[in-house]
Short mmCIF file of C-alpha atoms in Angstrom, two decimals:
data_model
loop_
_atom_site.label_atom_id
_atom_site.label_comp_id
_atom_site.label_asym_id
_atom_site.label_seq_id
_atom_site.Cartn_x
_atom_site.Cartn_y
_atom_site.Cartn_z
CA UNK Y 26 -0.03 0.03 -0.01
CA UNK Y 27 2.84 2.41 0.65
CA UNK Y 28 4.16 1.58 -2.75
CA UNK Y 29 0.83 2.44 -4.29
CA UNK Y 30 0.68 5.76 -2.43
CA UNK Y 31 4.11 6.57 -3.55
CA UNK Y 32 3.21 5.89 -7.15
CA UNK Y 33 0.17 8.11 -6.86
CA UNK Y 34 2.21 11.02 -5.58
CA UNK Y 35 4.62 10.80 -8.48
CA UNK Y 36 1.65 10.76 -10.90
CA UNK Y 37 0.35 13.96 -9.17
CA UNK Y 38 3.67 15.64 -9.52
CA UNK Y 39 3.87 14.83 -13.25
CA UNK Y 40 0.38 16.21 -13.80
CA UNK Y 41 1.32 19.41 -11.96
CA UNK Y 42 4.53 19.90 -14.07
CA UNK Y 43 2.61 19.35 -17.35
CA UNK Y 44 -0.09 21.74 -16.37
CA UNK Y 45 2.50 24.29 -15.38
CA UNK Y 46 4.22 23.84 -18.79
CA UNK Y 47 0.95 24.49 -20.58
CA UNK Y 48 0.26 27.55 -18.52
CA UNK Y 49 3.74 28.92 -19.32
CA UNK Y 50 3.32 28.39 -23.07
CA UNK Y 51 -0.17 30.06 -22.94
CA UNK Y 52 1.23 33.00 -21.09
CA UNK Y 53 3.98 33.55 -23.58
CA UNK Y 54 1.56 33.36 -26.50
CA UNK Y 55 -0.74 35.75 -24.73
CA UNK Y 56 2.03 38.23 -24.23
CA UNK Y 57 3.05 38.05 -27.89
CA UNK Y 58 -0.56 38.65 -28.92
CA UNK Y 59 -0.74 41.62 -26.61
CA UNK Y 60 2.38 43.20 -28.02
CA UNK Y 61 1.19 42.59 -31.56
CA UNK Y 62 -2.06 44.24 -30.97
CA UNK Y 63 -0.78 47.19 -28.91
CA UNK Y 64 0.31 50.30 -30.83
CA UNK Y 65 4.06 51.10 -30.84
CA UNK Y 66 5.04 54.19 -28.86
CA UNK Y 67 7.52 56.75 -30.04
CA UNK Y 68 10.06 57.22 -27.19
CA UNK Y 69 10.42 60.95 -27.90
CA UNK Y 70 6.68 61.95 -27.99
CA UNK Y 71 4.96 59.11 -26.12
CA UNK Y 72 2.50 58.79 -29.00
CA UNK Y 73 1.66 55.81 -31.10
CA UNK Y 74 3.95 55.27 -34.05
CA UNK Y 75 2.05 53.66 -36.92
CA UNK Y 76 3.62 52.14 -40.01
CA UNK Y 77 4.01 54.68 -42.84
CA UNK Y 78 1.43 54.41 -45.57
CA UNK Y 79 1.85 55.31 -49.24
CA UNK Y 80 0.37 58.74 -48.52
CA UNK Y 81 2.52 59.62 -45.59
CA UNK Y 82 6.01 61.20 -46.05
CA UNK Y 83 9.02 59.10 -45.14
CA UNK Y 84 10.55 60.18 -41.85
CA UNK Y 85 13.23 57.59 -41.36
CA UNK Y 86 16.65 56.99 -42.75
CA UNK Y 87 17.12 57.43 -46.46
CA UNK Y 88 19.02 54.88 -48.55
CA UNK Y 89 22.36 55.72 -50.03
CA UNK Y 90 23.78 54.15 -53.16
CA UNK Y 91 27.54 54.41 -53.60
CA UNK Y 92 28.95 53.97 -57.08
CA UNK Y 93 32.55 52.87 -57.63
CA UNK Y 94 34.87 55.66 -58.81
CA UNK Y 95 35.78 53.81 -62.02
CA UNK Y 96 32.20 53.53 -63.24
CA UNK Y 97 31.79 55.96 -66.10
CA UNK Y 98 28.65 58.00 -66.64
CA UNK Y 99 26.83 57.23 -69.88
CA UNK Y 100 27.47 59.68 -72.71
CA UNK Y 101 24.54 62.10 -73.44
CA UNK Y 102 23.86 62.97 -77.06
CA UNK Y 103 23.02 66.67 -77.63
CA UNK Y 104 21.65 67.10 -81.07
CA UNK Y 105 22.26 70.44 -82.92
CA UNK Y 106 20.63 71.95 -85.89
CA UNK Y 107 21.57 74.77 -88.11
CA UNK Y 108 19.57 76.63 -90.70
CA UNK Y 109 20.99 78.21 -93.82
CA UNK Y 110 19.36 81.03 -95.69
CA UNK Y 111 18.40 79.97 -99.15
CA UNK Y 112 18.27 82.08 -102.32
CA UNK Y 113 14.46 81.94 -102.55
CA UNK Y 114 14.11 83.33 -99.05
CA UNK Y 115 16.36 86.22 -99.95
CA UNK Y 116 14.61 86.92 -103.21
CA UNK Y 117 11.33 86.92 -101.34
CA UNK Y 118 12.83 89.52 -98.84
CA UNK Y 119 13.60 91.76 -101.84
CA UNK Y 120 15.86 94.37 -100.13
CA UNK Y 121 19.45 95.57 -100.88
CA UNK Y 122 20.63 93.69 -97.74
CA UNK Y 123 19.00 90.58 -99.15
CA UNK Y 124 20.74 91.02 -102.43
CA UNK Y 125 24.11 91.40 -100.61
CA UNK Y 126 23.46 88.11 -98.79
CA UNK Y 127 22.47 86.46 -102.10
CA UNK Y 128 25.96 87.28 -103.48
CA UNK Y 129 27.55 85.78 -100.45
CA UNK Y 130 25.40 82.61 -100.71
CA UNK Y 131 26.05 82.16 -104.49
CA UNK Y 132 29.84 82.70 -103.82
CA UNK Y 133 29.88 80.29 -100.83
CA UNK Y 134 31.13 83.08 -98.56
CA UNK Y 135 30.04 83.35 -94.89
CA UNK Y 136 26.80 85.32 -94.48
CA UNK Y 137 27.98 87.47 -91.62
CA UNK Y 138 27.28 91.03 -90.45
CA UNK Y 139 30.79 92.22 -91.55
CA UNK Y 140 30.43 90.79 -95.08
CA UNK Y 141 26.86 92.16 -95.49
CA UNK Y 142 27.98 95.59 -94.26
CA UNK Y 143 30.88 95.82 -96.76
CA UNK Y 144 28.84 94.64 -99.72
CA UNK Y 145 25.90 97.03 -98.97
CA UNK Y 146 28.45 99.90 -98.73
CA UNK Y 147 29.93 98.83 -102.03
CA UNK Y 148 26.51 98.84 -103.71
CA UNK Y 149 25.85 102.36 -102.36
CA UNK Y 150 29.08 103.61 -103.91
CA UNK Y 151 28.09 102.12 -107.24
CA UNK Y 152 24.40 102.99 -107.64
CA UNK Y 153 23.17 104.84 -104.55
CA UNK Y 154 20.82 103.28 -101.96
CA UNK Y 155 17.61 104.73 -103.47
CA UNK Y 156 18.16 103.10 -106.80
CA UNK Y 157 20.46 100.22 -105.94
CA UNK Y 158 18.70 97.83 -108.38
CA UNK Y 159 19.55 99.99 -111.44
CA UNK Y 160 19.82 97.63 -114.52
CA UNK Y 161 19.62 94.81 -112.06
CA UNK Y 162 23.36 95.32 -111.69
CA UNK Y 163 23.92 96.78 -108.21
CA UNK Y 164 27.72 96.54 -108.35
CA UNK Y 165 28.00 97.59 -112.03
CA UNK Y 166 29.72 94.37 -112.83
CA UNK Y 167 30.85 93.97 -116.50
CA UNK Y 168 31.00 90.14 -116.26
CA UNK Y 169 28.11 88.72 -118.23
CA UNK Y 170 26.13 92.01 -118.35
CA UNK Y 171 27.24 93.02 -121.97
CA UNK Y 172 28.82 96.21 -120.77
CA UNK Y 173 32.58 96.22 -120.58
CA UNK Y 174 32.64 99.33 -118.33
CA UNK Y 175 30.10 97.81 -115.97
CA UNK Y 176 27.15 99.56 -117.52
CA UNK Y 177 25.56 96.47 -118.76
CA UNK Y 178 22.41 94.95 -117.34
CA UNK Y 179 21.10 91.55 -116.19
CA UNK Y 180 17.72 89.96 -116.71
CA UNK Y 181 17.04 89.86 -112.95
CA UNK Y 182 18.65 90.83 -109.73
CA UNK Y 183 19.19 87.11 -109.01
CA UNK Y 184 21.11 86.65 -112.18
CA UNK Y 185 23.20 89.80 -111.27
CA UNK Y 186 24.01 88.27 -107.90
CA UNK Y 187 25.24 85.06 -109.56
CA UNK Y 188 27.56 86.97 -111.91
CA UNK Y 189 28.96 89.09 -109.01
CA UNK Y 190 29.81 85.99 -106.99
CA UNK Y 191 31.40 84.48 -110.11
CA UNK Y 192 33.59 87.47 -110.62
CA UNK Y 193 34.81 87.41 -107.02
CA UNK Y 194 35.47 83.64 -107.06
CA UNK Y 195 36.87 83.14 -110.56
CA UNK Y 196 38.85 86.30 -111.50
CA UNK Y 197 42.25 86.66 -109.93
CA UNK Y 198 41.99 90.54 -109.95
CA UNK Y 199 39.82 90.15 -106.93
CA UNK Y 200 41.64 87.60 -104.81
CA UNK Y 201 42.22 90.00 -101.93
CA UNK Y 202 38.51 90.78 -101.82
CA UNK Y 203 37.70 87.11 -101.92
CA UNK Y 204 40.12 86.39 -99.05
CA UNK Y 205 38.56 89.16 -96.94
CA UNK Y 206 35.00 87.71 -97.48
CA UNK Y 207 36.16 84.16 -96.80
CA UNK Y 208 37.71 85.16 -93.58
CA UNK Y 209 34.76 87.38 -92.67
CA UNK Y 210 37.30 90.14 -91.98
CA UNK Y 211 36.22 93.54 -90.58
CA UNK Y 212 34.29 95.55 -93.19
CA UNK Y 213 37.06 98.16 -93.26
CA UNK Y 214 39.70 95.46 -94.11
CA UNK Y 215 37.58 94.11 -97.12
CA UNK Y 216 36.74 97.60 -98.22
CA UNK Y 217 40.45 98.45 -98.44
CA UNK Y 218 40.89 95.40 -100.62
CA UNK Y 219 38.14 96.71 -102.89
CA UNK Y 220 39.72 100.10 -103.22
CA UNK Y 221 43.07 98.51 -104.25
CA UNK Y 222 41.52 96.27 -106.83
CA UNK Y 223 40.80 97.25 -110.52
CA UNK Y 224 37.04 97.00 -109.93
CA UNK Y 225 36.65 100.69 -110.26
CA UNK Y 226 39.22 102.85 -112.05
CA UNK Y 227 38.78 105.58 -109.55
CA UNK Y 228 39.64 103.23 -106.68
CA UNK Y 229 36.92 105.11 -104.81
CA UNK Y 230 39.51 107.74 -104.01
CA UNK Y 231 41.38 105.16 -101.99
CA UNK Y 232 38.57 105.29 -99.45
CA UNK Y 233 38.03 109.04 -99.59
CA UNK Y 234 34.77 108.52 -101.44
CA UNK Y 235 33.60 105.56 -99.43
CA UNK Y 236 31.05 106.07 -96.71
CA UNK Y 237 30.93 103.81 -93.68
CA UNK Y 238 27.62 105.08 -92.37
CA UNK Y 239 24.87 102.43 -92.01
CA UNK Y 240 23.17 101.62 -95.24
CA UNK Y 241 19.34 101.84 -95.03
CA UNK Y 242 17.26 98.90 -95.97
CA UNK Y 243 15.49 99.54 -99.37
CA UNK Y 244 13.14 97.32 -101.27
CA UNK Y 245 13.56 96.81 -104.89
CA UNK Y 246 10.44 96.44 -107.23
CA UNK Y 247 9.24 92.85 -107.38
CA UNK Y 248 9.70 92.96 -111.17
CA UNK Y 249 13.48 93.33 -110.73
CA UNK Y 250 13.72 89.88 -109.17
#
């Protein structure tokens, strides 16, 4: 009988230990559930800190991405476009300045302010600004105009510009003028080359008869083009 009582006591102890283990597991699970349900608290403000939503600004640490020094940045292509003034645009413009540019275009010279200035000055010395289209020969060019002394005429101002460009490019008498225009030299430099050339027998008084004042813009009759 004592043996039986001793066995019963041991059975009771095992039951207590098992029950205590179950209670411990249950308590731990209950604590985890409580922590999971309870809102987190910001230590600085004592207020609940909720997870950031898509609409809320990020207030935490930002990510940094470091790139090795030997990694080259991709090349960026920058396209560029240029526009050139065509003969028809200048013909449509119809002014003395347009005709000067037309000579430059036909001759393959740079269409720059310095070049336009010197040619419009040259035109003024030959025909005057108010009648610059006289005989469609603004520079009194004898090449192809039928007038050996430069008093010939052309069918149109456009044809006159073509012959003026041809004279400057083809005839060796005017190499210094050609060089000045090619280099877009200052207007005074190219003008001096014009005076020294045989274009005009008077040589424009070696510059004494050459005005450097601005040349007004004057339209030619549409029929002249």
